[in-house]
Amino acid sequence: MPMDHDVVRGNVRDPDYFRVSHGLFQTRIPLDHGEPEELRRLRAWLAVLPDDARFTHVTGAGLRGWWLPELPDIVPVFAATNQLDQRPRRPGLQVSRLTHVTMPEQRAGLPVDSAPEILLRAARDLAHLDLVILTDAARRRRDVTTAEITGVMATSRPGVVALRRAWEASTDKSDSAWETCLRLFHEAIDVPVRPQAPLTDGEQHALADLLIVGTPFVQEYDGAVHRQKRQHHRDLRRERFLAGTPYERRGYTKGDLLIRDLETLKEIDRLIGRAHDPRRLRTWRLMVAASCLSQAGRDRVSNRWLGRPPGV
């Protein structure tokens, strides 16, 4: 890849440069003040990557604007290339070999792998819950079609089994990563829900994050975005609409799903009129424990990416 104008390969002692990785430096003050720092770092990595390289995995997903699971603090830059003998090996960079070559796409002026390939590469590392979040995001942005993913899943490549499970559990109607988690929570406790369900009352219309099938109960995730002024005004208008309908809305937070999950299960059991059974949480808790929503899950993928044995 050609070197950027503010990137230097080799050793630099100039205080105006900082070390990106071994033998790779970049100016501290960006020459293009409008470019986000994360994009500058990725642009610097192009200086040590082969000409056909493209960003993939969670790096490519981020460039595509997909929601990401709650990843470890240290995440390498992921790239892929067809150059078997020219794959650079540097701390902070993981380069895989392309076995199915596709044309890279451009996002923010950077080469990015195709959406199906990004999902397949991520499927080799991420747990089911994390991968569904990524898949929901890809489908919501219309970056991947059923035909494209079916073609990938028809192969025997590494990650196909996990990707197939995630695709079958995914939807193109989720609006956020935590909305995906709320949907998976309900499904894990055997409560069928309909995402982005239309709510009607005469001439007025609204959409519910989740509607428990066969009931008037609207289940929604209340994240930080709902505290923003514009969104808060929309929420108030929506609440006034719901007040005149049979629908009943309940909001949930991260803590309701991860810390107070038993209380949340009890509430939903009462809501739909079924006997409470705490054993219904087993599937959900196993999913969370394996995922990056848990410290153990983050440690697992971190050890995998950094090449450390488990427990180190």
Coordinates of C-alpha atoms in Angstrom, one line a residue:
M1 CA 0.0 0.0 0.0
P2 CA 1.3 3.5 -0.7
M3 CA 2.4 5.5 2.4
D4 CA 0.3 8.4 3.5
H5 CA 1.8 11.9 3.7
D6 CA 1.9 11.9 7.5
V7 CA 3.2 8.3 7.9
V8 CA 6.8 7.2 8.2
R9 CA 8.1 3.6 8.1
G10 CA 11.3 3.0 10.1
N11 CA 12.5 4.5 13.4
V12 CA 11.7 8.2 14.1
R13 CA 12.9 10.2 17.1
D14 CA 11.1 13.3 16.2
P15 CA 8.7 14.3 19.1
D16 CA 6.1 15.4 16.5
Y17 CA 5.6 11.7 15.6
F18 CA 4.1 8.8 17.7
R19 CA 4.6 5.1 17.3
V20 CA 1.7 3.2 15.8
S21 CA 3.6 -0.1 15.8
H22 CA 7.1 -1.4 15.3
G23 CA 8.7 0.6 12.6
L24 CA 5.6 2.6 11.9
F25 CA 5.1 6.2 12.9
Q26 CA 2.6 8.9 12.3
T27 CA 2.5 12.7 13.0
R28 CA 0.9 13.7 16.3
I29 CA -1.0 16.6 14.7
P30 CA -3.2 15.5 11.8
L31 CA -2.6 17.3 8.6
D32 CA -6.3 16.8 7.8
H33 CA -7.9 18.2 11.0
G34 CA -11.3 16.9 10.0
E35 CA -10.4 13.2 10.0
P36 CA -11.3 11.2 13.1
E37 CA -8.3 9.7 14.9
E38 CA -9.4 6.1 14.4
L39 CA -9.4 6.6 10.6
R40 CA -5.9 8.2 10.8
R41 CA -4.6 5.1 12.6
L42 CA -6.1 2.7 10.0
R43 CA -4.7 4.9 7.2
A44 CA -1.3 4.5 8.8
W45 CA -1.6 0.7 8.8
L46 CA -2.0 0.8 5.0
A47 CA 1.7 1.7 4.7
V48 CA 2.7 -1.8 5.9
L49 CA -0.1 -3.8 4.2
P50 CA 0.1 -5.4 0.7
D51 CA -1.6 -3.6 -2.2
D52 CA -4.6 -5.9 -2.3
A53 CA -5.3 -5.8 1.5
R54 CA -8.6 -4.7 2.9
F55 CA -9.9 -4.3 6.5
T56 CA -12.1 -7.1 7.8
H57 CA -13.6 -8.7 10.9
V58 CA -14.6 -6.0 13.5
T59 CA -12.3 -3.5 11.9
G60 CA -14.2 -3.7 8.7
A61 CA -17.5 -3.9 10.5
G62 CA -16.7 -0.6 12.3
L63 CA -15.8 1.1 9.0
R64 CA -19.2 0.0 7.6
G65 CA -20.9 1.6 10.5
W66 CA -22.2 -1.6 12.0
W67 CA -22.9 -1.8 15.8
L68 CA -20.2 -3.8 17.6
P69 CA -20.4 -6.0 20.6
E70 CA -18.8 -4.9 23.8
L71 CA -15.2 -5.8 22.8
P72 CA -12.1 -6.1 25.0
D73 CA -10.1 -2.9 25.7
I74 CA -7.4 -3.9 23.3
V75 CA -8.6 -5.0 19.9
P76 CA -6.1 -5.6 17.0
V77 CA -6.6 -4.2 13.5
F78 CA -7.9 -6.9 11.3
A79 CA -6.9 -7.1 7.6
A80 CA -7.0 -9.7 4.8
T81 CA -4.8 -10.2 1.8
N82 CA -4.1 -12.7 -1.0
Q83 CA -0.4 -12.3 -0.5
L84 CA 0.6 -15.4 1.4
D85 CA 4.3 -14.6 1.7
Q86 CA 3.8 -10.9 2.3
R87 CA 1.6 -10.8 5.3
P88 CA 3.1 -8.4 7.8
R89 CA 3.5 -9.6 11.4
R90 CA 3.4 -6.7 13.8
P91 CA 1.9 -6.2 17.3
G92 CA -1.6 -4.9 17.0
L93 CA -2.2 -6.2 13.5
Q94 CA -3.8 -9.5 12.5
V95 CA -3.7 -10.4 8.8
S96 CA -5.5 -13.4 7.4
R97 CA -5.2 -14.9 3.9
L98 CA -8.0 -14.4 1.4
T99 CA -9.2 -17.8 0.1
H100 CA -12.2 -16.4 -1.7
V101 CA -11.1 -13.2 -3.4
T102 CA -13.7 -10.4 -3.8
M103 CA -13.3 -6.8 -4.8
P104 CA -12.7 -4.6 -1.8
E105 CA -15.2 -1.8 -1.2
Q106 CA -14.4 1.7 0.0
R107 CA -15.6 3.2 3.3
A108 CA -14.2 6.6 4.4
G109 CA -11.6 6.2 1.7
L110 CA -10.3 2.9 3.1
P111 CA -10.5 -0.6 1.6
V112 CA -13.1 -2.8 3.3
D113 CA -13.9 -6.5 2.8
S114 CA -17.3 -7.6 1.6
A115 CA -20.0 -7.9 4.2
P116 CA -20.4 -11.7 4.0
E117 CA -16.6 -12.2 4.3
I118 CA -16.5 -9.8 7.3
L119 CA -19.2 -11.8 9.0
L120 CA -17.5 -15.1 8.3
R121 CA -14.2 -13.9 9.6
A122 CA -15.8 -12.7 12.8
A123 CA -17.7 -15.9 13.2
R124 CA -14.4 -17.7 13.8
D125 CA -13.8 -15.7 17.0
L126 CA -17.1 -14.2 18.4
A127 CA -19.7 -16.0 20.5
H128 CA -23.2 -16.4 19.3
L129 CA -24.7 -13.4 21.0
D130 CA -21.9 -11.1 19.7
L131 CA -22.2 -12.5 16.2
V132 CA -26.0 -11.9 16.1
I133 CA -25.4 -8.3 17.0
L134 CA -23.0 -7.9 14.1
T135 CA -25.4 -9.8 11.7
D136 CA -28.4 -7.7 12.8
A137 CA -26.4 -4.5 12.1
A138 CA -25.3 -5.8 8.6
R139 CA -28.9 -6.7 7.7
R140 CA -30.3 -3.4 9.1
R141 CA -27.9 -1.4 6.9
R142 CA -28.8 -3.6 3.9
D143 CA -25.1 -4.5 3.5
V144 CA -25.8 -8.2 3.0
T145 CA -28.5 -10.2 1.2
T146 CA -29.9 -13.7 1.9
A147 CA -28.5 -14.8 -1.5
E148 CA -25.0 -13.6 -0.6
I149 CA -24.9 -15.2 2.8
T150 CA -26.4 -18.4 1.5
G151 CA -23.6 -18.7 -1.0
V152 CA -21.1 -18.4 1.9
M153 CA -22.9 -20.9 4.1
A154 CA -23.0 -23.5 1.3
T155 CA -19.2 -23.9 1.8
S156 CA -17.3 -25.8 4.5
R157 CA -15.1 -22.8 5.4
P158 CA -14.2 -22.2 9.0
G159 CA -16.9 -20.2 10.8
V160 CA -19.8 -21.4 8.6
V161 CA -21.6 -23.3 11.3
A162 CA -21.5 -20.4 13.7
L163 CA -22.5 -17.9 11.0
R164 CA -25.5 -20.1 10.0
R165 CA -26.8 -20.1 13.6
A166 CA -26.4 -16.4 13.9
W167 CA -28.1 -15.7 10.5
E168 CA -31.0 -17.9 11.5
A169 CA -31.3 -15.9 14.8
S170 CA -30.9 -12.5 13.2
T171 CA -33.3 -9.9 11.8
D172 CA -33.2 -6.8 9.6
K173 CA -35.6 -5.0 12.0
S174 CA -33.3 -4.3 15.0
D175 CA -32.4 -0.7 15.7
S176 CA -29.5 -1.2 18.1
A177 CA -27.2 -3.8 19.6
W178 CA -29.1 -3.7 22.9
E179 CA -32.4 -4.0 21.2
T180 CA -30.9 -7.2 19.7
C181 CA -30.0 -8.4 23.2
L182 CA -33.5 -7.7 24.5
R183 CA -34.9 -9.7 21.6
L184 CA -32.6 -12.6 22.3
F185 CA -33.4 -12.5 26.0
H186 CA -37.1 -12.9 25.3
E187 CA -36.5 -15.7 22.9
A188 CA -34.2 -17.4 25.4
I189 CA -36.9 -17.4 28.1
D190 CA -39.5 -18.8 25.5
V191 CA -41.4 -15.5 25.1
P192 CA -42.0 -15.0 21.3
V193 CA -41.7 -11.3 20.2
R194 CA -42.2 -9.4 17.0
P195 CA -39.5 -6.8 16.3
Q196 CA -40.6 -3.4 14.9
A197 CA -44.2 -4.4 15.2
P198 CA -46.7 -1.8 13.9
L199 CA -49.0 -0.2 16.5
T200 CA -52.2 1.4 15.2
D201 CA -55.0 3.4 16.7
G202 CA -57.3 4.7 14.0
E203 CA -55.2 7.0 11.9
Q204 CA -52.1 7.1 14.2
H205 CA -49.3 4.7 13.8
A206 CA -46.1 3.8 15.7
L207 CA -43.6 1.0 15.8
A208 CA -42.7 -1.1 18.8
D209 CA -39.1 -2.3 19.4
L210 CA -40.6 -5.6 20.4
L211 CA -44.2 -6.7 20.8
I212 CA -44.9 -9.9 22.8
V213 CA -46.9 -12.0 20.2
G214 CA -50.6 -12.3 21.0
T215 CA -50.5 -9.5 23.7
P216 CA -50.6 -5.7 23.9
F217 CA -47.3 -5.6 25.7
V218 CA -44.6 -3.5 24.1
Q219 CA -41.0 -4.3 25.3
E220 CA -38.3 -1.7 24.5
Y221 CA -34.7 -1.0 25.4
D222 CA -34.1 2.4 27.0
G223 CA -30.5 3.3 26.3
A224 CA -28.6 6.6 26.6
V225 CA -30.1 7.8 23.3
H226 CA -33.4 8.2 25.0
R227 CA -32.0 10.9 27.2
Q228 CA -31.0 13.1 24.3
K229 CA -33.3 16.1 23.9
R230 CA -34.6 15.3 20.4
Q231 CA -35.2 11.7 21.1
H232 CA -36.8 12.6 24.5
H233 CA -39.4 14.7 22.7
R234 CA -40.1 11.9 20.3
D235 CA -40.5 9.5 23.2
L236 CA -43.0 11.9 24.9
R237 CA -45.1 12.1 21.8
R238 CA -45.1 8.4 21.5
E239 CA -46.1 7.9 25.1
R240 CA -49.1 10.2 24.6
F241 CA -50.1 8.1 21.6
L242 CA -49.8 4.8 23.6
A243 CA -51.8 6.3 26.5
G244 CA -54.9 6.2 24.3
T245 CA -54.4 2.7 23.1
P246 CA -54.6 -0.8 24.6
Y247 CA -50.8 -1.1 24.3
E248 CA -48.7 -1.2 27.5
R249 CA -45.0 -0.2 27.2
R250 CA -42.2 -1.3 29.4
G251 CA -38.6 -0.1 29.1
Y252 CA -35.5 -2.1 30.0
T253 CA -31.9 -1.3 30.5
K254 CA -28.5 -3.1 30.4
G255 CA -28.8 -3.8 34.1
D256 CA -32.2 -5.4 33.7
L257 CA -30.7 -7.9 31.2
L258 CA -27.3 -8.6 32.9
I259 CA -27.6 -7.9 36.6
R260 CA -31.3 -8.1 37.4
D261 CA -32.2 -10.8 34.9
L262 CA -34.1 -12.9 37.4
E263 CA -36.3 -10.0 38.4
T264 CA -36.9 -9.2 34.7
L265 CA -37.9 -12.8 34.1
K266 CA -40.3 -12.7 37.1
E267 CA -41.9 -9.5 35.7
I268 CA -42.4 -11.0 32.3
D269 CA -43.8 -14.2 33.7
R270 CA -46.4 -12.2 35.7
L271 CA -47.1 -10.1 32.6
I272 CA -48.0 -13.0 30.4
G273 CA -49.7 -15.0 33.2
R274 CA -47.4 -18.0 33.4
A275 CA -45.8 -19.7 36.4
H276 CA -42.4 -18.4 37.3
D277 CA -39.5 -20.8 36.6
P278 CA -36.0 -19.5 37.1
R279 CA -34.6 -22.4 35.0
R280 CA -35.7 -20.5 32.0
L281 CA -32.7 -18.2 32.5
R282 CA -30.2 -21.0 31.9
T283 CA -30.0 -20.5 28.1
W284 CA -29.6 -16.7 28.4
R285 CA -27.0 -16.8 31.1
L286 CA -24.9 -19.3 29.1
M287 CA -25.1 -17.0 26.1
V288 CA -24.0 -14.0 28.1
A289 CA -21.2 -15.9 29.8
A290 CA -19.7 -16.9 26.4
S291 CA -20.1 -13.5 24.9
C292 CA -18.3 -10.2 25.3
L293 CA -21.0 -9.0 27.6
S294 CA -19.1 -10.9 30.3
Q295 CA -15.5 -10.4 31.5
A296 CA -14.8 -14.1 30.9
G297 CA -16.0 -13.8 27.3
R298 CA -13.9 -10.7 26.7
D299 CA -10.9 -12.5 28.2
R300 CA -11.5 -15.4 25.9
V301 CA -11.4 -13.4 22.6
S302 CA -8.6 -11.3 23.9
N303 CA -6.5 -14.3 24.6
R304 CA -7.3 -15.7 21.2
W305 CA -6.3 -12.4 19.5
L306 CA -3.2 -11.9 21.5
G307 CA -2.1 -15.5 21.2
R308 CA -2.2 -16.2 25.0
P309 CA -3.2 -19.5 26.5
P310 CA -6.5 -19.5 28.5
G311 CA -6.0 -18.1 32.0
V312 CA -2.9 -16.1 31.2

